[in-house]
Amino acid sequence: MANMCIPWFLLLQFLILLGLECEAEVPAIIVFGDSSVDAGNNNQIPTIARSDFEPYGRDYVGGQPTGRFSNGRIPTDFISEAFGLRPIVPAYLDPMYNISDFAIGVTFASAGSGYDNATSDVLGLMK
Ligand SMILES: *[C@@H]1O[C@H](CO)[C@@H](O)[C@H](O)[C@H]1NC(C)=O
Ligand SMILES: *[C@@H]1O[C@H](CO)[C@@H](O)[C@H](O)[C@H]1NC(C)=O
């Protein structure tokens, strides 16, 4: 009988967690990282780590390179959309967006960045 209690207890816990998740609201998504989540910050800085040329962005809306290291959207864009926010997370340095836009999502990610200074030094990013 004791064995029967464990699954029910876990199920109850799962349902409680599920309930909490449904009630939770995500007001914004703030992104820090490297090229995997850079949405175009490097377009605005002098660096060789960039993706503002074709074929990058060919499957993005408009088919133009955005500075994302991808043919289309990047994971953080999909996460933002899944949370019911915008379908994209704009880059902090993108002149098309302002502080009001960043209230629901922004990425500070910069391709070539790393925890250790040597990461950017090796790419010649320090000019
Ligand atoms: C940001 O831009 C939007 C239009 O894109 C404008 O309505 C809003 O007032 C701007 N906010 C600031 C703080 O400049
Ligand atoms: C990394 O570089 C910055 C900027 O040049 C410097 O202020 C900092 O001390 C460096 N950190 C290390 C661990 O060398």
PDB file of N, CA and C in Angstrom, residues 43-126:
ATOM      1  N   ASN A  43      26.549  44.222 -34.945  1.00  0.00           N
ATOM      2  CA  ASN A  43      26.451  45.063 -36.149  1.00  0.00           C
ATOM      3  C   ASN A  43      26.926  46.479 -35.840  1.00  0.00           C
ATOM      4  N   GLN A  44      26.824  46.863 -34.575  1.00  0.00           N
ATOM      5  CA  GLN A  44      27.084  48.248 -34.176  1.00  0.00           C
ATOM      6  C   GLN A  44      28.452  48.466 -33.567  1.00  0.00           C
ATOM      7  N   ILE A  45      29.276  47.416 -33.465  1.00  0.00           N
ATOM      8  CA  ILE A  45      30.593  47.581 -32.848  1.00  0.00           C
ATOM      9  C   ILE A  45      31.684  47.065 -33.785  1.00  0.00           C
ATOM     10  N   PRO A  46      32.903  47.625 -33.675  1.00  0.00           N
ATOM     11  CA  PRO A  46      33.982  47.174 -34.552  1.00  0.00           C
ATOM     12  C   PRO A  46      34.514  45.812 -34.106  1.00  0.00           C
ATOM     13  N   THR A  47      34.124  44.777 -34.812  1.00  0.00           N
ATOM     14  CA  THR A  47      34.552  43.421 -34.484  1.00  0.00           C
ATOM     15  C   THR A  47      34.530  42.564 -35.746  1.00  0.00           C
ATOM     16  N   ILE A  48      35.353  41.525 -35.746  1.00  0.00           N
ATOM     17  CA  ILE A  48      35.304  40.601 -36.880  1.00  0.00           C
ATOM     18  C   ILE A  48      34.223  39.540 -36.665  1.00  0.00           C
ATOM     19  N   ALA A  49      33.713  39.439 -35.434  1.00  0.00           N
ATOM     20  CA  ALA A  49      32.671  38.448 -35.121  1.00  0.00           C
ATOM     21  C   ALA A  49      31.313  39.029 -35.481  1.00  0.00           C
ATOM     22  N   ARG A  50      30.937  38.903 -36.744  1.00  0.00           N
ATOM     23  CA  ARG A  50      29.678  39.482 -37.188  1.00  0.00           C
ATOM     24  C   ARG A  50      28.953  38.563 -38.167  1.00  0.00           C
ATOM     25  N   SER A  51      27.663  38.839 -38.357  1.00  0.00           N
ATOM     26  CA  SER A  51      26.845  38.016 -39.255  1.00  0.00           C
ATOM     27  C   SER A  51      25.849  38.910 -39.992  1.00  0.00           C
ATOM     28  N   ASP A  52      26.309  40.129 -40.328  1.00  0.00           N
ATOM     29  CA  ASP A  52      25.431  41.080 -41.018  1.00  0.00           C
ATOM     30  C   ASP A  52      25.590  41.000 -42.534  1.00  0.00           C
ATOM     31  N   PHE A  53      25.749  39.782 -43.023  1.00  0.00           N
ATOM     32  CA  PHE A  53      25.891  39.576 -44.473  1.00  0.00           C
ATOM     33  C   PHE A  53      25.212  38.254 -44.841  1.00  0.00           C
ATOM     34  N   GLU A  54      24.894  38.130 -46.122  1.00  0.00           N
ATOM     35  CA  GLU A  54      24.243  36.909 -46.605  1.00  0.00           C
ATOM     36  C   GLU A  54      25.237  35.739 -46.561  1.00  0.00           C
ATOM     37  N   PRO A  55      24.772  34.520 -46.351  1.00  0.00           N
ATOM     38  CA  PRO A  55      23.376  34.070 -46.354  1.00  0.00           C
ATOM     39  C   PRO A  55      22.667  34.164 -45.001  1.00  0.00           C
ATOM     40  N   TYR A  56      23.298  34.762 -43.970  1.00  0.00           N
ATOM     41  CA  TYR A  56      22.591  34.915 -42.690  1.00  0.00           C
ATOM     42  C   TYR A  56      21.265  35.637 -42.928  1.00  0.00           C
ATOM     43  N   GLY A  57      20.236  35.209 -42.227  1.00  0.00           N
ATOM     44  CA  GLY A  57      18.945  35.882 -42.281  1.00  0.00           C
ATOM     45  C   GLY A  57      18.081  35.567 -43.483  1.00  0.00           C
ATOM     46  N   ARG A  58      18.504  34.651 -44.322  1.00  0.00           N
ATOM     47  CA  ARG A  58      17.736  34.417 -45.559  1.00  0.00           C
ATOM     48  C   ARG A  58      16.323  33.892 -45.303  1.00  0.00           C
ATOM     49  N   ASP A  59      16.087  33.247 -44.145  1.00  0.00           N
ATOM     50  CA  ASP A  59      14.739  32.764 -43.821  1.00  0.00           C
ATOM     51  C   ASP A  59      14.048  33.640 -42.778  1.00  0.00           C
ATOM     52  N   TYR A  60      14.676  34.763 -42.409  1.00  0.00           N
ATOM     53  CA  TYR A  60      14.085  35.715 -41.473  1.00  0.00           C
ATOM     54  C   TYR A  60      13.064  36.556 -42.242  1.00  0.00           C
ATOM     55  N   VAL A  61      12.124  37.176 -41.526  1.00  0.00           N
ATOM     56  CA  VAL A  61      11.143  38.042 -42.186  1.00  0.00           C
ATOM     57  C   VAL A  61      11.887  39.101 -43.002  1.00  0.00           C
ATOM     58  N   GLY A  62      11.626  39.163 -44.297  1.00  0.00           N
ATOM     59  CA  GLY A  62      12.321  40.113 -45.156  1.00  0.00           C
ATOM     60  C   GLY A  62      13.549  39.526 -45.825  1.00  0.00           C
ATOM     61  N   GLY A  63      14.016  38.382 -45.323  1.00  0.00           N
ATOM     62  CA  GLY A  63      15.142  37.700 -45.942  1.00  0.00           C
ATOM     63  C   GLY A  63      16.470  38.426 -45.852  1.00  0.00           C
ATOM     64  N   GLN A  64      16.589  39.386 -44.919  1.00  0.00           N
ATOM     65  CA  GLN A  64      17.830  40.155 -44.787  1.00  0.00           C
ATOM     66  C   GLN A  64      18.605  39.724 -43.544  1.00  0.00           C
ATOM     67  N   PRO A  65      19.941  39.832 -43.604  1.00  0.00           N
ATOM     68  CA  PRO A  65      20.737  39.531 -42.410  1.00  0.00           C
ATOM     69  C   PRO A  65      20.396  40.503 -41.275  1.00  0.00           C
ATOM     70  N   THR A  66      20.292  39.983 -40.055  1.00  0.00           N
ATOM     71  CA  THR A  66      19.910  40.825 -38.918  1.00  0.00           C
ATOM     72  C   THR A  66      21.043  40.983 -37.915  1.00  0.00           C
ATOM     73  N   GLY A  67      22.065  40.142 -38.067  1.00  0.00           N
ATOM     74  CA  GLY A  67      23.108  40.101 -37.050  1.00  0.00           C
ATOM     75  C   GLY A  67      22.955  38.864 -36.184  1.00  0.00           C
ATOM     76  N   ARG A  68      21.881  38.109 -36.445  1.00  0.00           N
ATOM     77  CA  ARG A  68      21.733  36.809 -35.779  1.00  0.00           C
ATOM     78  C   ARG A  68      22.620  35.819 -36.535  1.00  0.00           C
ATOM     79  N   PHE A  69      23.293  34.949 -35.805  1.00  0.00           N
ATOM     80  CA  PHE A  69      24.126  33.934 -36.434  1.00  0.00           C
ATOM     81  C   PHE A  69      23.238  32.748 -36.798  1.00  0.00           C
ATOM     82  N   SER A  70      22.313  33.010 -37.708  1.00  0.00           N
ATOM     83  CA  SER A  70      21.299  32.030 -38.067  1.00  0.00           C
ATOM     84  C   SER A  70      20.674  32.430 -39.393  1.00  0.00           C
ATOM     85  N   ASN A  71      20.044  31.463 -40.047  1.00  0.00           N
ATOM     86  CA  ASN A  71      19.313  31.775 -41.277  1.00  0.00           C
ATOM     87  C   ASN A  71      17.968  32.421 -40.946  1.00  0.00           C
ATOM     88  N   GLY A  72      17.527  32.281 -39.698  1.00  0.00           N
ATOM     89  CA  GLY A  72      16.229  32.838 -39.303  1.00  0.00           C
ATOM     90  C   GLY A  72      16.273  33.349 -37.874  1.00  0.00           C
ATOM     91  N   ARG A  73      15.239  32.992 -37.113  1.00  0.00           N
ATOM     92  CA  ARG A  73      15.216  33.398 -35.717  1.00  0.00           C
ATOM     93  C   ARG A  73      16.138  32.497 -34.892  1.00  0.00           C
ATOM     94  N   ILE A  74      16.469  32.975 -33.695  1.00  0.00           N
ATOM     95  CA  ILE A  74      17.346  32.231 -32.792  1.00  0.00           C
ATOM     96  C   ILE A  74      16.530  31.748 -31.584  1.00  0.00           C
ATOM     97  N   PRO A  75      17.061  30.798 -30.803  1.00  0.00           N
ATOM     98  CA  PRO A  75      16.280  30.199 -29.707  1.00  0.00           C
ATOM     99  C   PRO A  75      15.581  31.201 -28.784  1.00  0.00           C
ATOM    100  N   THR A  76      16.249  32.298 -28.451  1.00  0.00           N
ATOM    101  CA  THR A  76      15.626  33.255 -27.535  1.00  0.00           C
ATOM    102  C   THR A  76      14.395  33.916 -28.167  1.00  0.00           C
ATOM    103  N   ASP A  77      14.373  34.042 -29.487  1.00  0.00           N
ATOM    104  CA  ASP A  77      13.189  34.573 -30.166  1.00  0.00           C
ATOM    105  C   ASP A  77      12.005  33.625 -29.962  1.00  0.00           C
ATOM    106  N   PHE A  78      12.274  32.333 -30.098  1.00  0.00           N
ATOM    107  CA  PHE A  78      11.209  31.334 -29.926  1.00  0.00           C
ATOM    108  C   PHE A  78      10.739  31.281 -28.471  1.00  0.00           C
ATOM    109  N   ILE A  79      11.679  31.409 -27.536  1.00  0.00           N
ATOM    110  CA  ILE A  79      11.316  31.393 -26.113  1.00  0.00           C
ATOM    111  C   ILE A  79      10.433  32.586 -25.796  1.00  0.00           C
ATOM    112  N   SER A  80      10.792  33.752 -26.313  1.00  0.00           N
ATOM    113  CA  SER A  80       9.990  34.960 -26.104  1.00  0.00           C
ATOM    114  C   SER A  80       8.569  34.762 -26.615  1.00  0.00           C
ATOM    115  N   GLU A  81       8.456  34.213 -27.813  1.00  0.00           N
ATOM    116  CA  GLU A  81       7.137  33.970 -28.394  1.00  0.00           C
ATOM    117  C   GLU A  81       6.349  32.958 -27.567  1.00  0.00           C
ATOM    118  N   ALA A  82       7.035  31.920 -27.083  1.00  0.00           N
ATOM    119  CA  ALA A  82       6.367  30.890 -26.280  1.00  0.00           C
ATOM    120  C   ALA A  82       5.822  31.470 -24.978  1.00  0.00           C
ATOM    121  N   PHE A  83       6.467  32.520 -24.444  1.00  0.00           N
ATOM    122  CA  PHE A  83       6.002  33.177 -23.227  1.00  0.00           C
ATOM    123  C   PHE A  83       4.898  34.188 -23.515  1.00  0.00           C
ATOM    124  N   GLY A  84       4.497  34.303 -24.765  1.00  0.00           N
ATOM    125  CA  GLY A  84       3.429  35.238 -25.127  1.00  0.00           C
ATOM    126  C   GLY A  84       3.927  36.657 -25.335  1.00  0.00           C
ATOM    127  N   LEU A  85       5.243  36.797 -25.451  1.00  0.00           N
ATOM    128  CA  LEU A  85       5.824  38.124 -25.712  1.00  0.00           C
ATOM    129  C   LEU A  85       6.034  38.279 -27.214  1.00  0.00           C
ATOM    130  N   ARG A  86       6.881  39.210 -27.630  1.00  0.00           N
ATOM    131  CA  ARG A  86       7.152  39.402 -29.057  1.00  0.00           C
ATOM    132  C   ARG A  86       7.773  38.144 -29.684  1.00  0.00           C
ATOM    133  N   PRO A  87       7.644  37.978 -30.990  1.00  0.00           N
ATOM    134  CA  PRO A  87       8.268  36.826 -31.644  1.00  0.00           C
ATOM    135  C   PRO A  87       9.783  36.984 -31.832  1.00  0.00           C
ATOM    136  N   ILE A  88      10.310  38.151 -31.453  1.00  0.00           N
ATOM    137  CA  ILE A  88      11.762  38.358 -31.526  1.00  0.00           C
ATOM    138  C   ILE A  88      12.218  39.104 -30.272  1.00  0.00           C
ATOM    139  N   VAL A  89      13.489  38.936 -29.918  1.00  0.00           N
ATOM    140  CA  VAL A  89      14.091  39.713 -28.832  1.00  0.00           C
ATOM    141  C   VAL A  89      15.109  40.633 -29.480  1.00  0.00           C
ATOM    142  N   PRO A  90      14.864  41.940 -29.484  1.00  0.00           N
ATOM    143  CA  PRO A  90      15.761  42.867 -30.185  1.00  0.00           C
ATOM    144  C   PRO A  90      17.100  43.070 -29.479  1.00  0.00           C
ATOM    145  N   ALA A  91      18.102  43.434 -30.276  1.00  0.00           N
ATOM    146  CA  ALA A  91      19.430  43.718 -29.739  1.00  0.00           C
ATOM    147  C   ALA A  91      19.432  45.101 -29.073  1.00  0.00           C
ATOM    148  N   TYR A  92      20.139  45.200 -27.958  1.00  0.00           N
ATOM    149  CA  TYR A  92      20.215  46.455 -27.207  1.00  0.00           C
ATOM    150  C   TYR A  92      20.776  47.594 -28.059  1.00  0.00           C
ATOM    151  N   LEU A  93      21.709  47.295 -28.940  1.00  0.00           N
ATOM    152  CA  LEU A  93      22.347  48.340 -29.750  1.00  0.00           C
ATOM    153  C   LEU A  93      21.629  48.605 -31.075  1.00  0.00           C
ATOM    154  N   ASP A  94      20.528  47.908 -31.326  1.00  0.00           N
ATOM    155  CA  ASP A  94      19.788  48.109 -32.575  1.00  0.00           C
ATOM    156  C   ASP A  94      19.096  49.472 -32.538  1.00  0.00           C
ATOM    157  N   PRO A  95      19.480  50.386 -33.460  1.00  0.00           N
ATOM    158  CA  PRO A  95      18.899  51.739 -33.443  1.00  0.00           C
ATOM    159  C   PRO A  95      17.400  51.781 -33.743  1.00  0.00           C
ATOM    160  N   MET A  96      16.833  50.669 -34.228  1.00  0.00           N
ATOM    161  CA  MET A  96      15.400  50.618 -34.528  1.00  0.00           C
ATOM    162  C   MET A  96      14.548  50.493 -33.261  1.00  0.00           C
ATOM    163  N   TYR A  97      15.183  50.219 -32.125  1.00  0.00           N
ATOM    164  CA  TYR A  97      14.435  49.999 -30.888  1.00  0.00           C
ATOM    165  C   TYR A  97      14.883  50.983 -29.822  1.00  0.00           C
ATOM    166  N   ASN A  98      13.964  51.308 -28.908  1.00  0.00           N
ATOM    167  CA  ASN A  98      14.311  52.202 -27.810  1.00  0.00           C
ATOM    168  C   ASN A  98      13.964  51.569 -26.457  1.00  0.00           C
ATOM    169  N   ILE A  99      14.149  52.318 -25.420  1.00  0.00           N
ATOM    170  CA  ILE A  99      14.003  51.800 -24.059  1.00  0.00           C
ATOM    171  C   ILE A  99      12.591  51.254 -23.797  1.00  0.00           C
ATOM    172  N   SER A 100      11.586  51.837 -24.434  1.00  0.00           N
ATOM    173  CA  SER A 100      10.222  51.338 -24.263  1.00  0.00           C
ATOM    174  C   SER A 100      10.099  49.913 -24.809  1.00  0.00           C
ATOM    175  N   ASP A 101      10.740  49.679 -25.947  1.00  0.00           N
ATOM    176  CA  ASP A 101      10.702  48.353 -26.562  1.00  0.00           C
ATOM    177  C   ASP A 101      11.394  47.315 -25.678  1.00  0.00           C
ATOM    178  N   PHE A 102      12.456  47.752 -24.998  1.00  0.00           N
ATOM    179  CA  PHE A 102      13.252  46.819 -24.200  1.00  0.00           C
ATOM    180  C   PHE A 102      12.544  46.407 -22.914  1.00  0.00           C
ATOM    181  N   ALA A 103      11.450  47.066 -22.578  1.00  0.00           N
ATOM    182  CA  ALA A 103      10.731  46.735 -21.350  1.00  0.00           C
ATOM    183  C   ALA A 103      10.165  45.320 -21.377  1.00  0.00           C
ATOM    184  N   ILE A 104       9.937  44.766 -22.570  1.00  0.00           N
ATOM    185  CA  ILE A 104       9.429  43.392 -22.643  1.00  0.00           C
ATOM    186  C   ILE A 104      10.456  42.412 -23.210  1.00  0.00           C
ATOM    187  N   GLY A 105      11.643  42.905 -23.528  1.00  0.00           N
ATOM    188  CA  GLY A 105      12.661  41.979 -23.993  1.00  0.00           C
ATOM    189  C   GLY A 105      13.811  42.678 -24.675  1.00  0.00           C
ATOM    190  N   VAL A 106      15.001  42.225 -24.367  1.00  0.00           N
ATOM    191  CA  VAL A 106      16.207  42.790 -24.977  1.00  0.00           C
ATOM    192  C   VAL A 106      17.347  41.788 -24.826  1.00  0.00           C
ATOM    193  N   THR A 107      18.251  41.807 -25.802  1.00  0.00           N
ATOM    194  CA  THR A 107      19.434  40.965 -25.653  1.00  0.00           C
ATOM    195  C   THR A 107      20.695  41.822 -25.642  1.00  0.00           C
ATOM    196  N   PHE A 108      21.542  41.539 -24.668  1.00  0.00           N
ATOM    197  CA  PHE A 108      22.841  42.198 -24.550  1.00  0.00           C
ATOM    198  C   PHE A 108      23.947  41.297 -25.097  1.00  0.00           C
ATOM    199  N   ALA A 109      23.541  40.153 -25.646  1.00  0.00           N
ATOM    200  CA  ALA A 109      24.511  39.168 -26.126  1.00  0.00           C
ATOM    201  C   ALA A 109      25.367  39.748 -27.238  1.00  0.00           C
ATOM    202  N   SER A 110      26.630  39.370 -27.240  1.00  0.00           N
ATOM    203  CA  SER A 110      27.572  39.848 -28.246  1.00  0.00           C
ATOM    204  C   SER A 110      28.447  38.680 -28.690  1.00  0.00           C
ATOM    205  N   ALA A 111      28.423  38.411 -29.983  1.00  0.00           N
ATOM    206  CA  ALA A 111      29.210  37.303 -30.515  1.00  0.00           C
ATOM    207  C   ALA A 111      30.682  37.488 -30.188  1.00  0.00           C
ATOM    208  N   GLY A 112      31.336  36.431 -29.794  1.00  0.00           N
ATOM    209  CA  GLY A 112      32.751  36.478 -29.476  1.00  0.00           C
ATOM    210  C   GLY A 112      33.025  36.804 -28.025  1.00  0.00           C
ATOM    211  N   SER A 113      31.959  37.085 -27.262  1.00  0.00           N
ATOM    212  CA  SER A 113      32.164  37.382 -25.851  1.00  0.00           C
ATOM    213  C   SER A 113      32.356  36.081 -25.079  1.00  0.00           C
ATOM    214  N   GLY A 114      32.999  36.206 -23.945  1.00  0.00           N
ATOM    215  CA  GLY A 114      33.243  35.030 -23.124  1.00  0.00           C
ATOM    216  C   GLY A 114      33.563  35.435 -21.709  1.00  0.00           C
ATOM    217  N   TYR A 115      33.579  34.469 -20.827  1.00  0.00           N
ATOM    218  CA  TYR A 115      33.865  34.737 -19.414  1.00  0.00           C
ATOM    219  C   TYR A 115      35.286  35.246 -19.244  1.00  0.00           C
ATOM    220  N   ASP A 116      36.202  34.689 -20.036  1.00  0.00           N
ATOM    221  CA  ASP A 116      37.612  35.046 -19.931  1.00  0.00           C
ATOM    222  C   ASP A 116      37.957  36.088 -20.999  1.00  0.00           C
ATOM    223  N   ASN A 117      38.756  37.100 -20.644  1.00  0.00           N
ATOM    224  CA  ASN A 117      39.166  38.121 -21.606  1.00  0.00           C
ATOM    225  C   ASN A 117      39.846  37.516 -22.832  1.00  0.00           C
ATOM    226  N   ALA A 118      40.498  36.371 -22.668  1.00  0.00           N
ATOM    227  CA  ALA A 118      41.221  35.750 -23.774  1.00  0.00           C
ATOM    228  C   ALA A 118      40.267  35.395 -24.916  1.00  0.00           C
ATOM    229  N   THR A 119      38.988  35.175 -24.607  1.00  0.00           N
ATOM    230  CA  THR A 119      38.020  34.814 -25.647  1.00  0.00           C
ATOM    231  C   THR A 119      37.922  35.902 -26.705  1.00  0.00           C
ATOM    232  N   SER A 120      37.807  37.155 -26.264  1.00  0.00           N
ATOM    233  CA  SER A 120      37.707  38.241 -27.234  1.00  0.00           C
ATOM    234  C   SER A 120      39.077  38.643 -27.758  1.00  0.00           C
ATOM    235  N   ASP A 121      40.110  38.494 -26.945  1.00  0.00           N
ATOM    236  CA  ASP A 121      41.464  38.834 -27.400  1.00  0.00           C
ATOM    237  C   ASP A 121      41.860  37.993 -28.608  1.00  0.00           C
ATOM    238  N   VAL A 122      41.516  36.722 -28.577  1.00  0.00           N
ATOM    239  CA  VAL A 122      41.925  35.816 -29.645  1.00  0.00           C
ATOM    240  C   VAL A 122      41.215  36.159 -30.954  1.00  0.00           C
ATOM    241  N   LEU A 123      40.059  36.789 -30.876  1.00  0.00           N
ATOM    242  CA  LEU A 123      39.326  37.190 -32.081  1.00  0.00           C
ATOM    243  C   LEU A 123      39.692  38.587 -32.540  1.00  0.00           C
ATOM    244  N   GLY A 124      40.607  39.243 -31.819  1.00  0.00           N
ATOM    245  CA  GLY A 124      41.025  40.586 -32.184  1.00  0.00           C
ATOM    246  C   GLY A 124      39.905  41.596 -32.014  1.00  0.00           C
ATOM    247  N   LEU A 125      39.076  41.387 -31.002  1.00  0.00           N
ATOM    248  CA  LEU A 125      37.928  42.262 -30.805  1.00  0.00           C
ATOM    249  C   LEU A 125      38.292  43.566 -30.130  1.00  0.00           C
ATOM    250  N   MET A 126      39.422  43.579 -29.412  1.00  0.00           N
ATOM    251  CA  MET A 126      39.821  44.797 -28.705  1.00  0.00           C
ATOM    252  C   MET A 126      40.552  45.696 -29.693  1.00  0.00           C
TER     253      MET A 126
END
